[in-house]
PDB file of C-alpha atoms in Angstrom:
ATOM      1  CA  UNK A   8       6.866  -8.311  19.325  1.00  0.00           C
ATOM      2  CA  UNK A   9       7.553  -5.001  17.630  1.00  0.00           C
ATOM      3  CA  UNK A  10       8.750  -2.237  19.943  1.00  0.00           C
ATOM      4  CA  UNK A  11       7.529   0.956  19.101  1.00  0.00           C
ATOM      5  CA  UNK A  12      10.588   3.421  18.718  1.00  0.00           C
ATOM      6  CA  UNK A  13       9.323   6.507  17.126  1.00  0.00           C
ATOM      7  CA  UNK A  14       8.706   9.881  18.510  1.00  0.00           C
ATOM      8  CA  UNK A  15       5.952   9.858  16.470  1.00  0.00           C
ATOM      9  CA  UNK A  16       3.009   7.149  15.996  1.00  0.00           C
ATOM     10  CA  UNK A  17      -0.230   7.401  13.913  1.00  0.00           C
ATOM     11  CA  UNK A  18      -2.771   4.929  13.694  1.00  0.00           C
ATOM     12  CA  UNK A  19      -4.381   5.988  10.100  1.00  0.00           C
ATOM     13  CA  UNK A  20      -7.734   5.022   9.289  1.00  0.00           C
ATOM     14  CA  UNK A  21      -9.966   4.987   6.482  1.00  0.00           C
ATOM     15  CA  UNK A  22     -12.206   7.757   5.995  1.00  0.00           C
ATOM     16  CA  UNK A  23     -16.139   7.100   6.627  1.00  0.00           C
ATOM     17  CA  UNK A  24     -18.036   6.953   3.352  1.00  0.00           C
ATOM     18  CA  UNK A  25     -15.511   6.300   1.300  1.00  0.00           C
ATOM     19  CA  UNK A  26     -12.351   8.065  -0.826  1.00  0.00           C
ATOM     20  CA  UNK A  27     -11.467   9.765  -3.891  1.00  0.00           C
ATOM     21  CA  UNK A  28     -11.025   6.169  -5.238  1.00  0.00           C
ATOM     22  CA  UNK A  29     -14.765   5.415  -5.551  1.00  0.00           C
ATOM     23  CA  UNK A  30     -15.619   8.306  -7.353  1.00  0.00           C
ATOM     24  CA  UNK A  31     -13.249   6.901 -10.231  1.00  0.00           C
ATOM     25  CA  UNK A  32     -14.646   3.613  -9.892  1.00  0.00           C
ATOM     26  CA  UNK A  33     -17.945   2.317  -8.897  1.00  0.00           C
ATOM     27  CA  UNK A  34     -16.288  -1.160  -8.914  1.00  0.00           C
ATOM     28  CA  UNK A  35     -13.275  -0.189  -6.136  1.00  0.00           C
ATOM     29  CA  UNK A  36     -13.582  -2.246  -3.128  1.00  0.00           C
ATOM     30  CA  UNK A  37     -17.197  -2.825  -4.024  1.00  0.00           C
ATOM     31  CA  UNK A  38     -16.502  -6.757  -3.595  1.00  0.00           C
ATOM     32  CA  UNK A  39     -16.192  -6.489   0.173  1.00  0.00           C
ATOM     33  CA  UNK A  40     -18.298  -7.442   2.760  1.00  0.00           C
ATOM     34  CA  UNK A  41     -19.622  -4.575   4.948  1.00  0.00           C
ATOM     35  CA  UNK A  42     -17.997  -3.894   8.326  1.00  0.00           C
ATOM     36  CA  UNK A  43     -19.693  -5.852  10.599  1.00  0.00           C
ATOM     37  CA  UNK A  44     -22.227  -3.760  13.208  1.00  0.00           C
ATOM     38  CA  UNK A  45     -20.322  -4.895  16.246  1.00  0.00           C
ATOM     39  CA  UNK A  46     -16.692  -3.715  15.148  1.00  0.00           C
ATOM     40  CA  UNK A  47     -18.367  -0.678  13.777  1.00  0.00           C
ATOM     41  CA  UNK A  48     -19.797   0.308  17.006  1.00  0.00           C
ATOM     42  CA  UNK A  49     -16.198  -0.296  18.409  1.00  0.00           C
ATOM     43  CA  UNK A  50     -14.332   2.184  16.459  1.00  0.00           C
ATOM     44  CA  UNK A  51     -14.672   4.880  18.354  1.00  0.00           C
ATOM     45  CA  UNK A  52     -13.261   3.053  21.776  1.00  0.00           C
ATOM     46  CA  UNK A  53     -10.357   1.562  19.532  1.00  0.00           C
ATOM     47  CA  UNK A  54      -9.367   5.391  18.725  1.00  0.00           C
ATOM     48  CA  UNK A  55      -9.492   6.235  22.366  1.00  0.00           C
ATOM     49  CA  UNK A  56      -7.466   3.201  23.098  1.00  0.00           C
ATOM     50  CA  UNK A  57      -4.739   4.000  20.688  1.00  0.00           C
ATOM     51  CA  UNK A  58      -4.551   7.632  21.804  1.00  0.00           C
ATOM     52  CA  UNK A  59      -4.205   6.250  25.544  1.00  0.00           C
ATOM     53  CA  UNK A  60      -1.092   4.094  24.559  1.00  0.00           C
ATOM     54  CA  UNK A  61       0.297   7.491  23.029  1.00  0.00           C
ATOM     55  CA  UNK A  62      -0.756   7.248  19.273  1.00  0.00           C
ATOM     56  CA  UNK A  63      -2.292   9.905  17.509  1.00  0.00           C
ATOM     57  CA  UNK A  64      -5.982   8.140  15.380  1.00  0.00           C
ATOM     58  CA  UNK A  65      -5.837   9.906  12.290  1.00  0.00           C
ATOM     59  CA  UNK A  66      -8.598   9.827   9.847  1.00  0.00           C
ATOM     60  CA  UNK A  67      -9.304  12.303   6.683  1.00  0.00           C
ATOM     61  CA  UNK A  68     -12.475  12.715   4.963  1.00  0.00           C
ATOM     62  CA  UNK A  69     -12.041  11.286   1.637  1.00  0.00           C
ATOM     63  CA  UNK A  70      -8.739   9.667   2.464  1.00  0.00           C
ATOM     64  CA  UNK A  71      -7.866   5.949   2.674  1.00  0.00           C
ATOM     65  CA  UNK A  72      -5.526   5.038   5.678  1.00  0.00           C
ATOM     66  CA  UNK A  73      -2.797   4.069   2.975  1.00  0.00           C
ATOM     67  CA  UNK A  74      -2.954   7.711   1.335  1.00  0.00           C
ATOM     68  CA  UNK A  75      -2.545   9.618   5.337  1.00  0.00           C
ATOM     69  CA  UNK A  76       0.595   6.686   5.768  1.00  0.00           C
ATOM     70  CA  UNK A  77       2.047   7.493   2.495  1.00  0.00           C
ATOM     71  CA  UNK A  78       1.992  11.363   2.901  1.00  0.00           C
ATOM     72  CA  UNK A  79       3.160  11.229   6.418  1.00  0.00           C
ATOM     73  CA  UNK A  80       6.116   8.698   5.252  1.00  0.00           C
ATOM     74  CA  UNK A  81       7.148  11.036   2.458  1.00  0.00           C
ATOM     75  CA  UNK A  82       6.700  14.064   4.931  1.00  0.00           C
ATOM     76  CA  UNK A  83       9.177  11.891   7.300  1.00  0.00           C
ATOM     77  CA  UNK A  84      11.802  11.193   4.639  1.00  0.00           C
ATOM     78  CA  UNK A  85      11.991  15.193   3.824  1.00  0.00           C
ATOM     79  CA  UNK A  86      12.864  15.023   8.295  1.00  0.00           C
ATOM     80  CA  UNK A  87      15.736  12.270   7.419  1.00  0.00           C
ATOM     81  CA  UNK A  88      13.385   9.662   9.729  1.00  0.00           C
ATOM     82  CA  UNK A  89      13.641   6.369  10.074  1.00  0.00           C
ATOM     83  CA  UNK A  90       9.983   5.042   9.453  1.00  0.00           C
ATOM     84  CA  UNK A  91       8.443   1.663  10.013  1.00  0.00           C
ATOM     85  CA  UNK A  92       5.137   0.944   8.918  1.00  0.00           C
ATOM     86  CA  UNK A  93       3.124  -1.728  10.997  1.00  0.00           C
ATOM     87  CA  UNK A  94       0.676  -3.040   7.909  1.00  0.00           C
ATOM     88  CA  UNK A  95      -0.297  -6.663   6.397  1.00  0.00           C
ATOM     89  CA  UNK A  96      -1.515  -3.982   3.208  1.00  0.00           C
ATOM     90  CA  UNK A  97       1.033  -4.872   0.527  1.00  0.00           C
ATOM     91  CA  UNK A  98      -0.137  -1.657  -1.754  1.00  0.00           C
ATOM     92  CA  UNK A  99       1.980   0.019   1.291  1.00  0.00           C
ATOM     93  CA  UNK A 100       4.904  -1.717   0.210  1.00  0.00           C
ATOM     94  CA  UNK A 101       5.480   0.723  -2.661  1.00  0.00           C
ATOM     95  CA  UNK A 102       7.011   2.880  -0.292  1.00  0.00           C
ATOM     96  CA  UNK A 103       9.975   0.634   1.109  1.00  0.00           C
ATOM     97  CA  UNK A 104      13.184   2.023   0.784  1.00  0.00           C
ATOM     98  CA  UNK A 105      16.141   2.562   2.616  1.00  0.00           C
ATOM     99  CA  UNK A 106      15.181   4.624   5.441  1.00  0.00           C
ATOM    100  CA  UNK A 107      11.205   2.828   5.152  1.00  0.00           C
ATOM    101  CA  UNK A 108      10.182  -0.836   6.083  1.00  0.00           C
ATOM    102  CA  UNK A 109       6.923  -2.512   6.138  1.00  0.00           C
ATOM    103  CA  UNK A 110       6.665  -4.421   9.407  1.00  0.00           C
ATOM    104  CA  UNK A 111       3.810  -7.458   8.901  1.00  0.00           C
ATOM    105  CA  UNK A 112       1.616  -9.409  11.460  1.00  0.00           C
ATOM    106  CA  UNK A 113       4.500 -11.960  11.696  1.00  0.00           C
ATOM    107  CA  UNK A 114       6.994  -9.230  13.093  1.00  0.00           C
ATOM    108  CA  UNK A 115       8.558  -9.345   9.739  1.00  0.00           C
ATOM    109  CA  UNK A 116      10.731  -6.246   8.267  1.00  0.00           C
ATOM    110  CA  UNK A 117       9.865  -5.971   4.953  1.00  0.00           C
ATOM    111  CA  UNK A 118      12.858  -4.146   3.061  1.00  0.00           C
ATOM    112  CA  UNK A 119      13.446  -3.844  -0.806  1.00  0.00           C
ATOM    113  CA  UNK A 120      14.664  -7.322  -1.010  1.00  0.00           C
ATOM    114  CA  UNK A 121      11.742  -8.804   0.168  1.00  0.00           C
ATOM    115  CA  UNK A 122       9.534  -6.737  -2.282  1.00  0.00           C
ATOM    116  CA  UNK A 123      12.105  -8.193  -5.138  1.00  0.00           C
ATOM    117  CA  UNK A 124      12.038 -11.688  -4.076  1.00  0.00           C
ATOM    118  CA  UNK A 125       8.070 -11.824  -3.427  1.00  0.00           C
ATOM    119  CA  UNK A 126       7.143  -9.751  -6.601  1.00  0.00           C
ATOM    120  CA  UNK A 127      10.049  -9.965  -8.577  1.00  0.00           C
ATOM    121  CA  UNK A 128       9.807  -5.970  -8.754  1.00  0.00           C
ATOM    122  CA  UNK A 129      10.971  -3.335  -6.959  1.00  0.00           C
ATOM    123  CA  UNK A 130       9.060  -0.883  -4.347  1.00  0.00           C
ATOM    124  CA  UNK A 131       8.801   1.740  -6.482  1.00  0.00           C
ATOM    125  CA  UNK A 132       7.151  -0.648  -9.337  1.00  0.00           C
ATOM    126  CA  UNK A 133       4.174  -2.428  -6.864  1.00  0.00           C
ATOM    127  CA  UNK A 134       1.767   0.062  -7.532  1.00  0.00           C
ATOM    128  CA  UNK A 135       2.089  -0.603 -11.702  1.00  0.00           C
ATOM    129  CA  UNK A 136       2.704  -4.364 -10.899  1.00  0.00           C
ATOM    130  CA  UNK A 137      -0.785  -4.534  -8.970  1.00  0.00           C
ATOM    131  CA  UNK A 138      -2.427  -2.331 -11.616  1.00  0.00           C
ATOM    132  CA  UNK A 139      -1.291  -4.855 -14.388  1.00  0.00           C
ATOM    133  CA  UNK A 140      -1.999  -8.160 -12.189  1.00  0.00           C
ATOM    134  CA  UNK A 141      -5.242  -6.902 -10.386  1.00  0.00           C
ATOM    135  CA  UNK A 142      -5.808  -6.790  -6.890  1.00  0.00           C
ATOM    136  CA  UNK A 143      -8.561  -8.868  -5.438  1.00  0.00           C
ATOM    137  CA  UNK A 144      -8.686  -7.154  -2.194  1.00  0.00           C
ATOM    138  CA  UNK A 145      -9.506  -3.475  -4.177  1.00  0.00           C
ATOM    139  CA  UNK A 146     -11.362  -4.994  -6.785  1.00  0.00           C
ATOM    140  CA  UNK A 147      -9.067  -3.943  -9.176  1.00  0.00           C
ATOM    141  CA  UNK A 148      -9.536  -6.600 -12.217  1.00  0.00           C
ATOM    142  CA  UNK A 149      -5.953  -5.981 -13.938  1.00  0.00           C
ATOM    143  CA  UNK A 150      -4.872  -6.645 -17.440  1.00  0.00           C
ATOM    144  CA  UNK A 151      -6.492  -9.662 -19.413  1.00  0.00           C
ATOM    145  CA  UNK A 152      -3.336 -12.258 -20.130  1.00  0.00           C
ATOM    146  CA  UNK A 153      -1.017 -10.364 -17.735  1.00  0.00           C
ATOM    147  CA  UNK A 154      -0.060 -12.859 -14.386  1.00  0.00           C
ATOM    148  CA  UNK A 155       3.029 -11.771 -12.123  1.00  0.00           C
ATOM    149  CA  UNK A 156       5.563 -13.551 -14.256  1.00  0.00           C
ATOM    150  CA  UNK A 157       4.840 -11.236 -17.233  1.00  0.00           C
ATOM    151  CA  UNK A 158       4.195  -8.173 -15.252  1.00  0.00           C
ATOM    152  CA  UNK A 159       7.639  -8.742 -13.669  1.00  0.00           C
ATOM    153  CA  UNK A 160       9.406  -9.217 -16.742  1.00  0.00           C
ATOM    154  CA  UNK A 161       7.632  -6.056 -18.645  1.00  0.00           C
ATOM    155  CA  UNK A 162       8.487  -3.568 -15.324  1.00  0.00           C
ATOM    156  CA  UNK A 163      12.176  -5.291 -15.704  1.00  0.00           C
ATOM    157  CA  UNK A 164      12.444  -4.223 -19.059  1.00  0.00           C
ATOM    158  CA  UNK A 165      10.474  -1.104 -19.462  1.00  0.00           C
ATOM    159  CA  UNK A 166      10.405   0.203 -15.654  1.00  0.00           C
ATOM    160  CA  UNK A 167       6.805   1.317 -15.452  1.00  0.00           C
ATOM    161  CA  UNK A 168       3.524   0.788 -16.986  1.00  0.00           C
ATOM    162  CA  UNK A 169       3.274   4.149 -18.885  1.00  0.00           C
ATOM    163  CA  UNK A 170       6.798   2.810 -20.861  1.00  0.00           C
ATOM    164  CA  UNK A 171       4.786  -0.454 -21.174  1.00  0.00           C
ATOM    165  CA  UNK A 172       2.054   1.156 -22.474  1.00  0.00           C
ATOM    166  CA  UNK A 173       4.059   3.495 -24.867  1.00  0.00           C
ATOM    167  CA  UNK A 174       7.161   1.491 -26.085  1.00  0.00           C
ATOM    168  CA  UNK A 175       6.022  -2.411 -25.794  1.00  0.00           C
ATOM    169  CA  UNK A 176       3.957  -2.381 -28.813  1.00  0.00           C
ATOM    170  CA  UNK A 177       7.058  -1.558 -30.993  1.00  0.00           C
ATOM    171  CA  UNK A 178       9.938  -3.038 -29.135  1.00  0.00           C
ATOM    172  CA  UNK A 179      12.102  -5.589 -29.864  1.00  0.00           C
ATOM    173  CA  UNK A 180      12.923  -6.291 -26.449  1.00  0.00           C
ATOM    174  CA  UNK A 181       9.493  -8.512 -26.241  1.00  0.00           C
ATOM    175  CA  UNK A 182       9.772 -11.704 -27.847  1.00  0.00           C
ATOM    176  CA  UNK A 183       6.099 -12.412 -29.714  1.00  0.00           C
TER     177      UNK A 183
END
């Protein structure tokens, strides 16, 4: 099992009532079932238990746990921290870099090599990759006709989605 080795441990949670992403798209996470009432009623107990173990339960109105984790991660890196994120959320893989690892439910350390082997892209390309192929868990449709292999190939050539949209239509690097 994973041993907490840090001096600072945070238990980040989504805010109640959604986030700014819901304002961007009414379909965002619309496919998810509502949290079961029996789990919902235990959230305050979970927060107390987390605090009893020395972690800071943190929820910020209008923000998702991902946003909180990413912000704290960047702030930690500014202080030369080694950061381990315990999560199964693939969106957080975009934070992976030499001093940031994601630890999954199987106690695996997901590093830059893992991200590339799994998705064919670098961690800083994960957000664009998921935007292109879609993300069923967030109800993001993706780009019609673009699958994992095409997304990885395009990101390998152009680097990011903005460059793909700008340069791909006129590029000789793409065979038609």
